[in-house]
Amino acid sequence: RPGYLYIGWNQKTPFFADRRVRLAMTHLVDREMIIEHLMGGLGRIVTGPFYILGKQYDSTIEPWPYDPERAKELLDEAGWRDTDGDGIRDKDGVTFKFNFMIVSGYVVVEQLAKLLKDEMAKVGIDLRPDPYEWSVFEERLNTRSFDATMLAFGGEVLYDPYQTWHSSQIAGRGSNRIGFANAEADAIIEEARRTLDESVRNELYRRFHRILHQEQPYTFLRARPSMRFLDKRFKNVKIHKLGLDPTEWYVPKEKQRYK
């Protein structure tokens, strides 16, 4: 179903303004292992914000792999090195210690934060899990008072990315909470809103998807599975991309329990 789980990197902090650092973060997240061992194998890795079964989604994009060695190279290139020998990378007097804001009370979320902390430590980064109950979490999210965060997005079948991704939505109550600003992305989003031809509009969104893949403002984790439990007595059940249509279901007379 539409929607995804993601890690957002706040580009207004000194840590995640550089694309190379954000890409390094994604290379440190073993998404296949997370889905298999923390989420019961339920879900698929996604690379962008669009519905994975929809025409807006660019299915030709390959997810960035789990690759700690490449992550270390990218961090070095971006100038984050351990210059004082304390085991933590630093740059321009700033030590790479950041808070990872999560919603408290969810075992899987806490396990994932612990896993990420361990992965980051291996390459000289100090990730500090920062849990809050939902009302405080939401307030800090809206005031951009975080370094990085993890959240789920409900998603839509036909998704307009303006509110979440256009640079005009960084300030105030807009949903561009990680401060993503890209002139080409803005232009594509605006053009798509003016485009009536669906095929042309979908190609614009796929172009936008490719920009996000290169910029990595989010590390997209997985698309949420849609689970259905049906009694075998039901016949003519058809499952579509958008869900179930029960209007033509029926139960054979000999199997009916309720009259």
Short mmCIF file of C-alpha atoms in Angstrom, two decimals:
data_model
loop_
_atom_site.label_atom_id
_atom_site.label_comp_id
_atom_site.label_asym_id
_atom_site.label_seq_id
_atom_site.Cartn_x
_atom_site.Cartn_y
_atom_site.Cartn_z
CA ARG A 1 0.00 0.00 0.00
CA PRO A 2 1.16 3.64 -0.34
CA GLY A 3 3.50 4.88 2.36
CA TYR A 4 7.00 4.27 3.59
CA LEU A 5 9.33 4.32 6.58
CA TYR A 6 12.27 6.70 6.39
CA ILE A 7 15.18 8.37 8.16
CA GLY A 8 15.33 12.12 7.58
CA TRP A 9 18.63 14.01 7.74
CA ASN A 10 18.26 17.65 8.80
CA GLN A 11 20.29 19.63 6.28
CA LYS A 12 20.30 22.71 8.49
CA THR A 13 22.69 20.98 10.89
CA PRO A 14 26.47 20.94 10.32
CA PHE A 15 26.34 17.17 9.87
CA PHE A 16 24.03 16.61 6.92
CA ALA A 17 24.34 19.64 4.65
CA ASP A 18 26.71 17.71 2.36
CA ARG A 19 25.19 15.18 -0.04
CA ARG A 20 28.20 12.91 0.41
CA VAL A 21 27.49 12.59 4.12
CA ARG A 22 23.82 11.79 3.53
CA LEU A 23 24.79 9.15 0.98
CA ALA A 24 27.29 7.73 3.48
CA MET A 25 24.48 7.44 6.02
CA THR A 26 22.40 5.42 3.58
CA HIS A 27 25.36 3.13 2.89
CA LEU A 28 25.48 2.44 6.65
CA VAL A 29 21.86 1.25 6.82
CA ASP A 30 21.47 -2.46 6.07
CA ARG A 31 17.88 -2.29 4.88
CA GLU A 32 17.64 -5.91 3.82
CA MET A 33 18.69 -7.07 7.27
CA ILE A 34 16.36 -4.59 8.98
CA ILE A 35 13.34 -5.79 7.01
CA GLU A 36 14.20 -9.44 7.47
CA HIS A 37 15.16 -9.49 11.14
CA LEU A 38 13.43 -6.50 12.75
CA MET A 39 10.26 -6.37 10.66
CA GLY A 40 9.54 -10.03 10.11
CA GLY A 41 10.38 -9.91 6.42
CA LEU A 42 7.38 -7.68 5.79
CA GLY A 43 7.99 -4.88 3.32
CA ARG A 44 10.07 -3.91 0.31
CA ILE A 45 12.99 -1.52 0.04
CA VAL A 46 11.94 1.72 -1.65
CA THR A 47 14.04 4.50 -3.17
CA GLY A 48 11.60 7.41 -3.21
CA PRO A 49 8.35 8.86 -1.87
CA PHE A 50 5.93 7.62 -4.53
CA TYR A 51 3.68 4.57 -4.40
CA ILE A 52 5.95 1.67 -5.31
CA LEU A 53 3.32 0.13 -7.63
CA GLY A 54 2.38 3.44 -9.24
CA LYS A 55 3.52 5.14 -12.44
CA GLN A 56 5.09 8.07 -10.58
CA TYR A 57 7.66 5.71 -9.05
CA ASP A 58 10.84 5.09 -11.06
CA SER A 59 11.26 1.33 -10.72
CA THR A 60 14.56 1.41 -12.68
CA ILE A 61 16.38 2.98 -9.72
CA GLU A 62 18.53 0.53 -7.78
CA PRO A 63 18.72 1.08 -4.00
CA TRP A 64 22.07 2.21 -2.67
CA PRO A 65 23.67 -0.90 -1.14
CA TYR A 66 24.80 -1.46 2.42
CA ASP A 67 28.50 -0.59 2.05
CA PRO A 68 30.37 0.67 5.15
CA GLU A 69 33.66 0.93 3.25
CA ARG A 70 32.13 3.26 0.68
CA ALA A 71 30.56 5.22 3.55
CA LYS A 72 34.00 5.78 5.08
CA GLU A 73 35.36 6.99 1.74
CA LEU A 74 32.51 9.48 1.36
CA LEU A 75 32.96 10.79 4.89
CA ASP A 76 36.68 11.27 4.25
CA GLU A 77 35.92 13.11 1.00
CA ALA A 78 33.50 15.40 2.83
CA GLY A 79 36.21 16.33 5.33
CA TRP A 80 34.91 14.34 8.29
CA ARG A 81 38.03 12.64 9.69
CA ASP A 82 39.27 11.68 13.14
CA THR A 83 41.93 14.38 13.52
CA ASP A 84 42.47 14.06 17.28
CA GLY A 85 42.53 10.27 17.63
CA ASP A 86 39.53 9.99 19.95
CA GLY A 87 37.71 7.55 17.66
CA ILE A 88 35.09 10.09 16.53
CA ARG A 89 35.23 11.98 13.26
CA ASP A 90 35.35 15.75 13.32
CA LYS A 91 35.43 18.71 10.95
CA ASP A 92 36.14 22.41 11.56
CA GLY A 93 36.07 21.85 15.30
CA VAL A 94 32.71 20.03 15.25
CA THR A 95 32.64 16.43 16.52
CA PHE A 96 30.32 14.09 14.61
CA LYS A 97 27.94 13.43 17.50
CA PHE A 98 24.29 13.77 16.60
CA ASN A 99 20.90 13.11 18.18
CA PHE A 100 18.59 10.63 16.48
CA MET A 101 15.05 11.62 17.42
CA ILE A 102 12.56 8.76 17.70
CA VAL A 103 9.11 8.16 19.15
CA SER A 104 9.40 6.40 22.50
CA GLY A 105 7.59 3.22 23.45
CA TYR A 106 8.07 1.25 20.23
CA VAL A 107 10.33 -1.77 20.62
CA VAL A 108 11.21 -2.10 16.92
CA VAL A 109 12.07 1.60 16.68
CA GLU A 110 14.31 1.37 19.72
CA GLN A 111 15.98 -1.77 18.33
CA LEU A 112 16.59 -0.04 15.02
CA ALA A 113 18.10 2.99 16.74
CA LYS A 114 20.44 0.69 18.66
CA LEU A 115 21.45 -1.09 15.47
CA LEU A 116 22.18 2.22 13.72
CA LYS A 117 24.17 3.44 16.70
CA ASP A 118 26.38 0.35 16.47
CA GLU A 119 26.85 0.74 12.70
CA MET A 120 27.75 4.42 13.01
CA ALA A 121 30.25 3.72 15.79
CA LYS A 122 32.17 1.38 13.49
CA VAL A 123 32.99 4.29 11.16
CA GLY A 124 33.63 6.92 13.83
CA ILE A 125 30.21 8.53 14.29
CA ASP A 126 28.41 8.91 17.62
CA LEU A 127 24.66 8.48 17.10
CA ARG A 128 22.67 9.21 20.25
CA PRO A 129 19.09 7.86 20.36
CA ASP A 130 16.79 10.67 21.48
CA PRO A 131 13.32 9.30 22.36
CA TYR A 132 10.23 11.45 23.04
CA GLU A 133 6.57 10.68 23.53
CA TRP A 134 4.50 11.63 20.50
CA SER A 135 3.31 15.14 21.44
CA VAL A 136 6.85 16.29 22.25
CA PHE A 137 8.23 14.48 19.22
CA GLU A 138 5.73 16.24 16.96
CA GLU A 139 6.53 19.66 18.43
CA ARG A 140 10.26 19.15 17.96
CA LEU A 141 9.62 17.92 14.43
CA ASN A 142 7.61 21.02 13.56
CA THR A 143 10.20 23.37 15.07
CA ARG A 144 13.02 21.49 13.32
CA SER A 145 14.67 20.77 16.68
CA PHE A 146 16.48 17.58 15.69
CA ASP A 147 19.55 16.36 13.83
CA ALA A 148 18.01 13.25 12.30
CA THR A 149 14.74 11.42 12.82
CA MET A 150 12.80 8.33 11.79
CA LEU A 151 9.15 8.41 10.85
CA ALA A 152 6.52 6.75 8.68
CA PHE A 153 4.63 8.59 5.94
CA GLY A 154 1.14 7.45 5.05
CA GLY A 155 1.45 8.19 1.37
CA GLU A 156 -1.05 8.49 -1.46
CA VAL A 157 -1.62 6.63 -4.70
CA LEU A 158 -1.30 9.89 -6.65
CA TYR A 159 1.15 11.92 -4.62
CA ASP A 160 1.88 15.65 -4.94
CA PRO A 161 5.33 16.21 -3.36
CA TYR A 162 4.95 20.00 -3.04
CA GLN A 163 4.23 20.25 0.69
CA THR A 164 7.01 17.88 1.72
CA TRP A 165 9.73 18.66 -0.81
CA HIS A 166 9.36 22.18 -2.26
CA SER A 167 11.83 24.63 -0.70
CA SER A 168 9.01 27.08 0.08
CA GLN A 169 7.79 24.55 2.65
CA ILE A 170 10.95 24.67 4.77
CA ALA A 171 9.77 27.63 6.82
CA GLY A 172 6.71 27.88 9.05
CA ARG A 173 4.35 24.92 9.21
CA GLY A 174 5.41 23.35 5.92
CA SER A 175 6.34 19.68 5.93
CA ASN A 176 9.84 20.10 4.45
CA ARG A 177 11.23 19.62 7.93
CA ILE A 178 14.69 18.43 6.90
CA GLY A 179 15.41 21.59 4.89
CA PHE A 180 15.71 20.06 1.42
CA ALA A 181 16.31 22.82 -1.13
CA ASN A 182 17.03 22.04 -4.77
CA ALA A 183 16.23 24.46 -7.58
CA GLU A 184 15.78 21.74 -10.20
CA ALA A 185 13.47 19.79 -7.91
CA ASP A 186 11.40 22.92 -7.21
CA ALA A 187 11.03 23.58 -10.94
CA ILE A 188 9.92 20.00 -11.63
CA ILE A 189 7.38 20.03 -8.80
CA GLU A 190 5.92 23.32 -10.07
CA GLU A 191 5.81 22.13 -13.68
CA ALA A 192 4.12 18.88 -12.69
CA ARG A 193 1.36 20.82 -10.95
CA ARG A 194 0.67 22.69 -14.21
CA THR A 195 0.82 19.60 -16.43
CA LEU A 196 -2.50 18.02 -17.40
CA ASP A 197 -1.10 15.16 -19.48
CA GLU A 198 -0.76 12.26 -17.05
CA SER A 199 2.10 10.52 -18.85
CA VAL A 200 4.14 13.73 -19.04
CA ARG A 201 3.39 14.50 -15.40
CA ASN A 202 4.46 11.01 -14.32
CA GLU A 203 7.75 11.37 -16.17
CA LEU A 204 8.35 14.67 -14.34
CA TYR A 205 7.79 12.90 -11.04
CA ARG A 206 10.17 10.13 -12.05
CA ARG A 207 12.79 12.81 -12.78
CA PHE A 208 12.16 14.23 -9.33
CA HIS A 209 12.51 10.73 -7.87
CA ARG A 210 15.94 10.44 -9.51
CA ILE A 211 17.04 13.73 -7.95
CA LEU A 212 16.04 12.50 -4.49
CA HIS A 213 17.93 9.28 -5.09
CA GLN A 214 21.12 11.23 -5.79
CA GLU A 215 20.65 13.79 -3.00
CA GLN A 216 19.52 11.36 -0.26
CA PRO A 217 17.69 13.84 1.99
CA TYR A 218 15.92 10.77 3.33
CA THR A 219 17.16 7.24 3.65
CA PHE A 220 14.02 5.49 2.45
CA LEU A 221 13.70 2.21 4.34
CA ARG A 222 10.71 0.20 3.21
CA ALA A 223 7.22 0.28 1.76
CA ARG A 224 4.65 -0.93 4.23
CA PRO A 225 2.99 -4.25 3.39
CA SER A 226 -0.74 -4.60 2.98
CA MET A 227 -1.99 -7.69 4.80
CA ARG A 228 -5.37 -9.28 4.14
CA PHE A 229 -7.03 -12.13 6.02
CA LEU A 230 -10.02 -13.71 4.28
CA ASP A 231 -12.22 -16.69 5.02
CA LYS A 232 -11.88 -19.29 2.26
CA ARG A 233 -15.67 -19.40 1.95
CA PHE A 234 -15.57 -16.12 -0.01
CA LYS A 235 -15.51 -16.54 -3.77
CA ASN A 236 -14.76 -14.17 -6.67
CA VAL A 237 -12.28 -12.25 -4.52
CA LYS A 238 -10.10 -10.00 -6.66
CA ILE A 239 -7.13 -8.17 -5.20
CA HIS A 240 -6.08 -4.98 -6.96
CA LYS A 241 -3.11 -2.66 -6.49
CA LEU A 242 -5.35 -0.24 -4.62
CA GLY A 243 -6.94 -2.83 -2.36
CA LEU A 244 -10.07 -4.97 -2.31
CA ASP A 245 -13.45 -4.46 -3.96
CA PRO A 246 -15.98 -6.57 -2.01
CA THR A 247 -18.99 -5.63 -4.15
CA GLU A 248 -18.81 -8.86 -6.18
CA TRP A 249 -17.81 -11.27 -3.43
CA TYR A 250 -20.18 -14.06 -2.52
CA VAL A 251 -20.39 -17.16 -0.34
CA PRO A 252 -21.87 -20.28 -1.97
CA LYS A 253 -25.24 -21.16 -0.48
CA GLU A 254 -24.03 -24.45 0.99
CA LYS A 255 -21.29 -22.61 2.91
CA GLN A 256 -23.39 -19.74 4.23
CA ARG A 257 -23.55 -19.62 8.02
CA TYR A 258 -25.83 -16.65 8.52
CA LYS A 259 -29.29 -16.36 7.03
#
